[in-house]
């Protein structure tokens, strides 16, 4: 349905995430991937979805000068929000271990924002999901980090990977938002174009 609806646009997904590539492809959207370097720094006073909204929009701004009339660009950002702190991508093993230890036997929010824009409009959408983890052992955390190397994932985990299968006890909201794309909301917005 969407490919027909969007045929006048050249869709560009500005994300290196294989999960986002897969999810957008599953929506029957033809797109190309174009990456531009962005320093993902946000003001300290931002909280929760304000952070992901800000970063999704920031990622869009690097395309402002080069965007063509028929192009539609999609950018996105995901964070894990726990105890008033945003967890982004871990820098190293210890950082990943600390993040997963914090998530262990606890509930957190996963927030994803998406910015859809072209020369004439810009729309930012976001979605939030509550995720609960069982108590993870040191061995489970170590095994996961050593085997799956989750350094490209907010909160140091991928819900679709081993840790999600053995560790997540409850999810309230969209599974795909946790993967990095609120596809139900993205579909709705793209259908409006």
JSON list of C-alpha atoms in Angstrom, two decimals:
[
{"chain": "A", "resi": 1, "resn": "UNK", "atom": "CA", "xyz": [0.00, 0.00, 0.00]},
{"chain": "A", "resi": 2, "resn": "UNK", "atom": "CA", "xyz": [2.65, 2.50, 1.02]},
{"chain": "A", "resi": 3, "resn": "UNK", "atom": "CA", "xyz": [4.90, 2.04, -2.03]},
{"chain": "A", "resi": 4, "resn": "UNK", "atom": "CA", "xyz": [2.04, 3.22, -4.24]},
{"chain": "A", "resi": 5, "resn": "UNK", "atom": "CA", "xyz": [1.16, 6.07, -1.88]},
{"chain": "A", "resi": 6, "resn": "UNK", "atom": "CA", "xyz": [4.77, 7.31, -1.78]},
{"chain": "A", "resi": 7, "resn": "UNK", "atom": "CA", "xyz": [5.75, 6.80, -5.42]},
{"chain": "A", "resi": 8, "resn": "UNK", "atom": "CA", "xyz": [6.27, 10.53, -6.02]},
{"chain": "A", "resi": 9, "resn": "UNK", "atom": "CA", "xyz": [8.96, 10.60, -3.32]},
{"chain": "A", "resi": 10, "resn": "UNK", "atom": "CA", "xyz": [12.47, 9.27, -3.21]},
{"chain": "A", "resi": 11, "resn": "UNK", "atom": "CA", "xyz": [12.58, 7.90, 0.34]},
{"chain": "A", "resi": 12, "resn": "UNK", "atom": "CA", "xyz": [15.87, 8.20, 2.22]},
{"chain": "A", "resi": 13, "resn": "UNK", "atom": "CA", "xyz": [16.40, 6.45, 5.54]},
{"chain": "A", "resi": 14, "resn": "UNK", "atom": "CA", "xyz": [19.20, 8.18, 7.43]},
{"chain": "A", "resi": 15, "resn": "UNK", "atom": "CA", "xyz": [20.04, 5.27, 9.72]},
{"chain": "A", "resi": 16, "resn": "UNK", "atom": "CA", "xyz": [22.69, 2.59, 9.82]},
{"chain": "A", "resi": 17, "resn": "UNK", "atom": "CA", "xyz": [20.48, 0.33, 11.95]},
{"chain": "A", "resi": 18, "resn": "UNK", "atom": "CA", "xyz": [19.78, -3.04, 10.29]},
{"chain": "A", "resi": 19, "resn": "UNK", "atom": "CA", "xyz": [16.63, -3.28, 12.45]},
{"chain": "A", "resi": 20, "resn": "UNK", "atom": "CA", "xyz": [15.25, -0.01, 11.05]},
{"chain": "A", "resi": 21, "resn": "UNK", "atom": "CA", "xyz": [16.14, -1.11, 7.49]},
{"chain": "A", "resi": 22, "resn": "UNK", "atom": "CA", "xyz": [14.22, -4.35, 8.01]},
{"chain": "A", "resi": 23, "resn": "UNK", "atom": "CA", "xyz": [11.18, -2.67, 9.59]},
{"chain": "A", "resi": 24, "resn": "UNK", "atom": "CA", "xyz": [10.87, 0.00, 6.88]},
{"chain": "A", "resi": 25, "resn": "UNK", "atom": "CA", "xyz": [11.25, -2.67, 4.19]},
{"chain": "A", "resi": 26, "resn": "UNK", "atom": "CA", "xyz": [8.47, -4.66, 5.92]},
{"chain": "A", "resi": 27, "resn": "UNK", "atom": "CA", "xyz": [6.17, -1.63, 5.47]},
{"chain": "A", "resi": 28, "resn": "UNK", "atom": "CA", "xyz": [6.55, -2.13, 1.69]},
{"chain": "A", "resi": 29, "resn": "UNK", "atom": "CA", "xyz": [8.57, 1.07, 1.28]},
{"chain": "A", "resi": 30, "resn": "UNK", "atom": "CA", "xyz": [11.27, 1.46, -1.37]},
{"chain": "A", "resi": 31, "resn": "UNK", "atom": "CA", "xyz": [14.12, 3.46, 0.11]},
{"chain": "A", "resi": 32, "resn": "UNK", "atom": "CA", "xyz": [17.82, 4.14, -0.02]},
{"chain": "A", "resi": 33, "resn": "UNK", "atom": "CA", "xyz": [20.08, 4.55, 2.98]},
{"chain": "A", "resi": 34, "resn": "UNK", "atom": "CA", "xyz": [22.14, 7.70, 3.28]},
{"chain": "A", "resi": 35, "resn": "UNK", "atom": "CA", "xyz": [24.27, 8.36, 6.34]},
{"chain": "A", "resi": 36, "resn": "UNK", "atom": "CA", "xyz": [25.75, 11.65, 7.52]},
{"chain": "A", "resi": 37, "resn": "UNK", "atom": "CA", "xyz": [27.88, 12.09, 10.62]},
{"chain": "A", "resi": 38, "resn": "UNK", "atom": "CA", "xyz": [26.11, 13.82, 13.54]},
{"chain": "A", "resi": 39, "resn": "UNK", "atom": "CA", "xyz": [27.36, 14.54, 17.05]},
{"chain": "A", "resi": 40, "resn": "UNK", "atom": "CA", "xyz": [24.48, 13.20, 19.13]},
{"chain": "A", "resi": 41, "resn": "UNK", "atom": "CA", "xyz": [24.70, 15.82, 21.87]},
{"chain": "A", "resi": 42, "resn": "UNK", "atom": "CA", "xyz": [21.60, 17.28, 23.48]},
{"chain": "A", "resi": 43, "resn": "UNK", "atom": "CA", "xyz": [20.94, 19.95, 26.15]},
{"chain": "A", "resi": 44, "resn": "UNK", "atom": "CA", "xyz": [21.18, 18.60, 29.73]},
{"chain": "A", "resi": 45, "resn": "UNK", "atom": "CA", "xyz": [17.74, 19.91, 30.70]},
{"chain": "A", "resi": 46, "resn": "UNK", "atom": "CA", "xyz": [15.91, 17.65, 28.22]},
{"chain": "A", "resi": 47, "resn": "UNK", "atom": "CA", "xyz": [14.04, 14.65, 29.61]},
{"chain": "A", "resi": 48, "resn": "UNK", "atom": "CA", "xyz": [12.52, 11.47, 28.22]},
{"chain": "A", "resi": 49, "resn": "UNK", "atom": "CA", "xyz": [11.00, 11.90, 24.72]},
{"chain": "A", "resi": 50, "resn": "UNK", "atom": "CA", "xyz": [12.37, 15.49, 24.52]},
{"chain": "A", "resi": 51, "resn": "UNK", "atom": "CA", "xyz": [15.81, 13.89, 24.07]},
{"chain": "A", "resi": 52, "resn": "UNK", "atom": "CA", "xyz": [14.79, 11.56, 21.24]},
{"chain": "A", "resi": 53, "resn": "UNK", "atom": "CA", "xyz": [12.69, 14.26, 19.54]},
{"chain": "A", "resi": 54, "resn": "UNK", "atom": "CA", "xyz": [15.69, 16.61, 19.69]},
{"chain": "A", "resi": 55, "resn": "UNK", "atom": "CA", "xyz": [18.14, 14.00, 18.35]},
{"chain": "A", "resi": 56, "resn": "UNK", "atom": "CA", "xyz": [15.85, 12.78, 15.56]},
{"chain": "A", "resi": 57, "resn": "UNK", "atom": "CA", "xyz": [15.43, 16.39, 14.44]},
{"chain": "A", "resi": 58, "resn": "UNK", "atom": "CA", "xyz": [19.17, 17.08, 14.83]},
{"chain": "A", "resi": 59, "resn": "UNK", "atom": "CA", "xyz": [19.91, 14.15, 12.51]},
{"chain": "A", "resi": 60, "resn": "UNK", "atom": "CA", "xyz": [17.56, 15.69, 9.93]},
{"chain": "A", "resi": 61, "resn": "UNK", "atom": "CA", "xyz": [19.28, 19.09, 9.96]},
{"chain": "A", "resi": 62, "resn": "UNK", "atom": "CA", "xyz": [22.45, 17.77, 8.27]},
{"chain": "A", "resi": 63, "resn": "UNK", "atom": "CA", "xyz": [20.35, 17.13, 5.14]},
{"chain": "A", "resi": 64, "resn": "UNK", "atom": "CA", "xyz": [18.84, 20.63, 5.04]},
{"chain": "A", "resi": 65, "resn": "UNK", "atom": "CA", "xyz": [21.22, 22.05, 2.40]},
{"chain": "A", "resi": 66, "resn": "UNK", "atom": "CA", "xyz": [21.30, 19.00, 0.12]},
{"chain": "A", "resi": 67, "resn": "UNK", "atom": "CA", "xyz": [17.69, 17.76, 0.15]},
{"chain": "A", "resi": 68, "resn": "UNK", "atom": "CA", "xyz": [16.02, 17.61, -3.27]},
{"chain": "A", "resi": 69, "resn": "UNK", "atom": "CA", "xyz": [12.41, 18.59, -4.00]},
{"chain": "A", "resi": 70, "resn": "UNK", "atom": "CA", "xyz": [11.20, 14.98, -4.42]},
{"chain": "A", "resi": 71, "resn": "UNK", "atom": "CA", "xyz": [13.11, 13.52, -1.45]},
{"chain": "A", "resi": 72, "resn": "UNK", "atom": "CA", "xyz": [11.54, 12.44, 1.82]},
{"chain": "A", "resi": 73, "resn": "UNK", "atom": "CA", "xyz": [14.01, 11.83, 4.61]},
{"chain": "A", "resi": 74, "resn": "UNK", "atom": "CA", "xyz": [13.40, 9.71, 7.70]},
{"chain": "A", "resi": 75, "resn": "UNK", "atom": "CA", "xyz": [15.63, 10.01, 10.78]},
{"chain": "A", "resi": 76, "resn": "UNK", "atom": "CA", "xyz": [15.20, 8.34, 14.14]},
{"chain": "A", "resi": 77, "resn": "UNK", "atom": "CA", "xyz": [16.59, 8.04, 17.65]},
{"chain": "A", "resi": 78, "resn": "UNK", "atom": "CA", "xyz": [16.03, 5.62, 20.52]},
{"chain": "A", "resi": 79, "resn": "UNK", "atom": "CA", "xyz": [16.95, 5.81, 24.19]},
{"chain": "A", "resi": 80, "resn": "UNK", "atom": "CA", "xyz": [16.37, 3.73, 27.28]},
{"chain": "A", "resi": 81, "resn": "UNK", "atom": "CA", "xyz": [14.98, 5.89, 30.10]},
{"chain": "A", "resi": 82, "resn": "UNK", "atom": "CA", "xyz": [15.38, 4.63, 33.66]},
{"chain": "A", "resi": 83, "resn": "UNK", "atom": "CA", "xyz": [15.31, 6.47, 37.00]},
{"chain": "A", "resi": 84, "resn": "UNK", "atom": "CA", "xyz": [15.41, 9.85, 35.24]},
{"chain": "A", "resi": 85, "resn": "UNK", "atom": "CA", "xyz": [18.54, 8.92, 33.25]},
{"chain": "A", "resi": 86, "resn": "UNK", "atom": "CA", "xyz": [18.90, 8.36, 29.50]},
{"chain": "A", "resi": 87, "resn": "UNK", "atom": "CA", "xyz": [20.93, 5.34, 28.44]},
{"chain": "A", "resi": 88, "resn": "UNK", "atom": "CA", "xyz": [22.29, 5.64, 24.93]},
{"chain": "A", "resi": 89, "resn": "UNK", "atom": "CA", "xyz": [24.74, 3.27, 23.23]},
{"chain": "A", "resi": 90, "resn": "UNK", "atom": "CA", "xyz": [27.43, 1.81, 25.50]},
{"chain": "A", "resi": 91, "resn": "UNK", "atom": "CA", "xyz": [30.99, 2.99, 24.90]},
{"chain": "A", "resi": 92, "resn": "UNK", "atom": "CA", "xyz": [32.68, -0.26, 25.98]},
{"chain": "A", "resi": 93, "resn": "UNK", "atom": "CA", "xyz": [32.22, -3.57, 27.81]},
{"chain": "A", "resi": 94, "resn": "UNK", "atom": "CA", "xyz": [32.07, -2.01, 31.30]},
{"chain": "A", "resi": 95, "resn": "UNK", "atom": "CA", "xyz": [29.55, 0.59, 30.17]},
{"chain": "A", "resi": 96, "resn": "UNK", "atom": "CA", "xyz": [27.35, -2.17, 28.66]},
{"chain": "A", "resi": 97, "resn": "UNK", "atom": "CA", "xyz": [27.71, -4.28, 31.81]},
{"chain": "A", "resi": 98, "resn": "UNK", "atom": "CA", "xyz": [26.71, -1.34, 34.03]},
{"chain": "A", "resi": 99, "resn": "UNK", "atom": "CA", "xyz": [23.68, -0.58, 31.85]},
{"chain": "A", "resi": 100, "resn": "UNK", "atom": "CA", "xyz": [22.41, -4.17, 31.86]},
{"chain": "A", "resi": 101, "resn": "UNK", "atom": "CA", "xyz": [23.02, -4.44, 35.61]},
{"chain": "A", "resi": 102, "resn": "UNK", "atom": "CA", "xyz": [20.84, -1.34, 36.07]},
{"chain": "A", "resi": 103, "resn": "UNK", "atom": "CA", "xyz": [18.07, -2.85, 33.88]},
{"chain": "A", "resi": 104, "resn": "UNK", "atom": "CA", "xyz": [18.24, -6.19, 35.68]},
{"chain": "A", "resi": 105, "resn": "UNK", "atom": "CA", "xyz": [15.22, -6.92, 37.93]},
{"chain": "A", "resi": 106, "resn": "UNK", "atom": "CA", "xyz": [13.79, -3.54, 36.96]},
{"chain": "A", "resi": 107, "resn": "UNK", "atom": "CA", "xyz": [11.39, -1.80, 34.58]},
{"chain": "A", "resi": 108, "resn": "UNK", "atom": "CA", "xyz": [12.42, 0.94, 32.16]},
{"chain": "A", "resi": 109, "resn": "UNK", "atom": "CA", "xyz": [11.02, 2.91, 29.25]},
{"chain": "A", "resi": 110, "resn": "UNK", "atom": "CA", "xyz": [12.23, 2.63, 25.67]},
{"chain": "A", "resi": 111, "resn": "UNK", "atom": "CA", "xyz": [11.50, 5.81, 23.73]},
{"chain": "A", "resi": 112, "resn": "UNK", "atom": "CA", "xyz": [11.86, 6.17, 19.97]},
{"chain": "A", "resi": 113, "resn": "UNK", "atom": "CA", "xyz": [11.30, 9.34, 17.96]},
{"chain": "A", "resi": 114, "resn": "UNK", "atom": "CA", "xyz": [11.10, 9.63, 14.18]},
{"chain": "A", "resi": 115, "resn": "UNK", "atom": "CA", "xyz": [11.48, 12.79, 12.09]},
{"chain": "A", "resi": 116, "resn": "UNK", "atom": "CA", "xyz": [9.88, 12.73, 8.62]},
{"chain": "A", "resi": 117, "resn": "UNK", "atom": "CA", "xyz": [10.65, 15.72, 6.44]},
{"chain": "A", "resi": 118, "resn": "UNK", "atom": "CA", "xyz": [11.16, 17.19, 3.01]},
{"chain": "A", "resi": 119, "resn": "UNK", "atom": "CA", "xyz": [11.52, 20.72, 1.66]},
{"chain": "A", "resi": 120, "resn": "UNK", "atom": "CA", "xyz": [7.92, 21.62, 2.54]},
{"chain": "A", "resi": 121, "resn": "UNK", "atom": "CA", "xyz": [7.18, 20.00, 5.88]},
{"chain": "A", "resi": 122, "resn": "UNK", "atom": "CA", "xyz": [8.57, 18.33, 8.99]},
{"chain": "A", "resi": 123, "resn": "UNK", "atom": "CA", "xyz": [6.80, 15.98, 11.39]},
{"chain": "A", "resi": 124, "resn": "UNK", "atom": "CA", "xyz": [8.21, 14.43, 14.56]},
{"chain": "A", "resi": 125, "resn": "UNK", "atom": "CA", "xyz": [6.47, 11.46, 16.16]},
{"chain": "A", "resi": 126, "resn": "UNK", "atom": "CA", "xyz": [7.45, 9.41, 19.20]},
{"chain": "A", "resi": 127, "resn": "UNK", "atom": "CA", "xyz": [6.39, 6.34, 21.09]},
{"chain": "A", "resi": 128, "resn": "UNK", "atom": "CA", "xyz": [7.19, 4.95, 24.52]},
{"chain": "A", "resi": 129, "resn": "UNK", "atom": "CA", "xyz": [7.15, 1.36, 25.78]},
{"chain": "A", "resi": 130, "resn": "UNK", "atom": "CA", "xyz": [7.57, -0.03, 29.30]},
{"chain": "A", "resi": 131, "resn": "UNK", "atom": "CA", "xyz": [9.89, -3.05, 29.44]},
{"chain": "A", "resi": 132, "resn": "UNK", "atom": "CA", "xyz": [10.57, -5.26, 32.48]},
{"chain": "A", "resi": 133, "resn": "UNK", "atom": "CA", "xyz": [13.62, -7.50, 32.95]},
{"chain": "A", "resi": 134, "resn": "UNK", "atom": "CA", "xyz": [14.03, -10.47, 35.25]},
{"chain": "A", "resi": 135, "resn": "UNK", "atom": "CA", "xyz": [17.03, -10.53, 37.58]},
{"chain": "A", "resi": 136, "resn": "UNK", "atom": "CA", "xyz": [19.96, -11.21, 35.24]},
{"chain": "A", "resi": 137, "resn": "UNK", "atom": "CA", "xyz": [22.99, -13.08, 36.57]},
{"chain": "A", "resi": 138, "resn": "UNK", "atom": "CA", "xyz": [26.54, -11.76, 36.07]},
{"chain": "A", "resi": 139, "resn": "UNK", "atom": "CA", "xyz": [27.16, -14.79, 33.82]},
{"chain": "A", "resi": 140, "resn": "UNK", "atom": "CA", "xyz": [24.12, -13.99, 31.64]},
{"chain": "A", "resi": 141, "resn": "UNK", "atom": "CA", "xyz": [25.15, -10.36, 31.25]},
{"chain": "A", "resi": 142, "resn": "UNK", "atom": "CA", "xyz": [28.75, -11.32, 30.47]},
{"chain": "A", "resi": 143, "resn": "UNK", "atom": "CA", "xyz": [27.66, -14.01, 27.98]},
{"chain": "A", "resi": 144, "resn": "UNK", "atom": "CA", "xyz": [25.34, -11.60, 26.18]},
{"chain": "A", "resi": 145, "resn": "UNK", "atom": "CA", "xyz": [27.87, -8.77, 25.87]},
{"chain": "A", "resi": 146, "resn": "UNK", "atom": "CA", "xyz": [30.72, -11.11, 24.85]},
{"chain": "A", "resi": 147, "resn": "UNK", "atom": "CA", "xyz": [28.61, -12.97, 22.29]},
{"chain": "A", "resi": 148, "resn": "UNK", "atom": "CA", "xyz": [26.34, -10.24, 20.86]},
{"chain": "A", "resi": 149, "resn": "UNK", "atom": "CA", "xyz": [28.48, -7.09, 21.35]},
{"chain": "A", "resi": 150, "resn": "UNK", "atom": "CA", "xyz": [25.50, -4.71, 21.76]},
{"chain": "A", "resi": 151, "resn": "UNK", "atom": "CA", "xyz": [27.56, -1.51, 21.35]},
{"chain": "A", "resi": 152, "resn": "UNK", "atom": "CA", "xyz": [25.23, -0.11, 18.67]},
{"chain": "A", "resi": 153, "resn": "UNK", "atom": "CA", "xyz": [22.10, -0.43, 20.81]},
{"chain": "A", "resi": 154, "resn": "UNK", "atom": "CA", "xyz": [20.54, 1.99, 23.28]},
{"chain": "A", "resi": 155, "resn": "UNK", "atom": "CA", "xyz": [20.62, 0.51, 26.78]},
{"chain": "A", "resi": 156, "resn": "UNK", "atom": "CA", "xyz": [23.10, -2.16, 25.57]},
{"chain": "A", "resi": 157, "resn": "UNK", "atom": "CA", "xyz": [20.47, -4.64, 24.42]},
{"chain": "A", "resi": 158, "resn": "UNK", "atom": "CA", "xyz": [18.39, -5.73, 21.46]},
{"chain": "A", "resi": 159, "resn": "UNK", "atom": "CA", "xyz": [14.94, -7.05, 22.38]},
{"chain": "A", "resi": 160, "resn": "UNK", "atom": "CA", "xyz": [15.06, -9.44, 19.42]},
{"chain": "A", "resi": 161, "resn": "UNK", "atom": "CA", "xyz": [18.33, -11.00, 20.60]},
{"chain": "A", "resi": 162, "resn": "UNK", "atom": "CA", "xyz": [19.13, -13.70, 23.19]},
{"chain": "A", "resi": 163, "resn": "UNK", "atom": "CA", "xyz": [18.90, -11.31, 26.16]},
{"chain": "A", "resi": 164, "resn": "UNK", "atom": "CA", "xyz": [15.39, -10.26, 25.17]},
{"chain": "A", "resi": 165, "resn": "UNK", "atom": "CA", "xyz": [14.26, -13.85, 24.80]},
{"chain": "A", "resi": 166, "resn": "UNK", "atom": "CA", "xyz": [15.59, -14.99, 28.19]},
{"chain": "A", "resi": 167, "resn": "UNK", "atom": "CA", "xyz": [15.38, -11.76, 30.17]},
{"chain": "A", "resi": 168, "resn": "UNK", "atom": "CA", "xyz": [12.28, -9.75, 29.31]},
{"chain": "A", "resi": 169, "resn": "UNK", "atom": "CA", "xyz": [9.30, -10.67, 31.45]},
{"chain": "A", "resi": 170, "resn": "UNK", "atom": "CA", "xyz": [6.82, -7.99, 30.36]},
{"chain": "A", "resi": 171, "resn": "UNK", "atom": "CA", "xyz": [6.37, -5.40, 27.63]},
{"chain": "A", "resi": 172, "resn": "UNK", "atom": "CA", "xyz": [3.66, -2.73, 27.59]},
{"chain": "A", "resi": 173, "resn": "UNK", "atom": "CA", "xyz": [3.49, -1.19, 24.13]},
{"chain": "A", "resi": 174, "resn": "UNK", "atom": "CA", "xyz": [4.90, -1.88, 20.67]},
{"chain": "A", "resi": 175, "resn": "UNK", "atom": "CA", "xyz": [7.69, -4.44, 20.35]},
{"chain": "A", "resi": 176, "resn": "UNK", "atom": "CA", "xyz": [8.88, -2.61, 17.22]},
{"chain": "A", "resi": 177, "resn": "UNK", "atom": "CA", "xyz": [9.31, 0.69, 19.08]},
{"chain": "A", "resi": 178, "resn": "UNK", "atom": "CA", "xyz": [11.78, -1.16, 21.32]},
{"chain": "A", "resi": 179, "resn": "UNK", "atom": "CA", "xyz": [13.55, -2.42, 18.17]},
{"chain": "A", "resi": 180, "resn": "UNK", "atom": "CA", "xyz": [13.96, 1.21, 17.08]},
{"chain": "A", "resi": 181, "resn": "UNK", "atom": "CA", "xyz": [10.95, 2.13, 14.94]},
{"chain": "A", "resi": 182, "resn": "UNK", "atom": "CA", "xyz": [7.32, 2.76, 16.03]},
{"chain": "A", "resi": 183, "resn": "UNK", "atom": "CA", "xyz": [6.13, 1.30, 12.72]},
{"chain": "A", "resi": 184, "resn": "UNK", "atom": "CA", "xyz": [2.41, 1.63, 13.55]},
{"chain": "A", "resi": 185, "resn": "UNK", "atom": "CA", "xyz": [2.80, 5.40, 14.01]},
{"chain": "A", "resi": 186, "resn": "UNK", "atom": "CA", "xyz": [5.23, 5.77, 11.09]},
{"chain": "A", "resi": 187, "resn": "UNK", "atom": "CA", "xyz": [2.78, 3.96, 8.79]},
{"chain": "A", "resi": 188, "resn": "UNK", "atom": "CA", "xyz": [-0.05, 6.25, 9.89]},
{"chain": "A", "resi": 189, "resn": "UNK", "atom": "CA", "xyz": [2.00, 9.39, 9.17]},
{"chain": "A", "resi": 190, "resn": "UNK", "atom": "CA", "xyz": [3.27, 8.15, 5.80]},
{"chain": "A", "resi": 191, "resn": "UNK", "atom": "CA", "xyz": [-0.28, 7.25, 4.74]},
{"chain": "A", "resi": 192, "resn": "UNK", "atom": "CA", "xyz": [-1.29, 10.88, 5.34]},
{"chain": "A", "resi": 193, "resn": "UNK", "atom": "CA", "xyz": [1.19, 12.18, 2.72]}
]
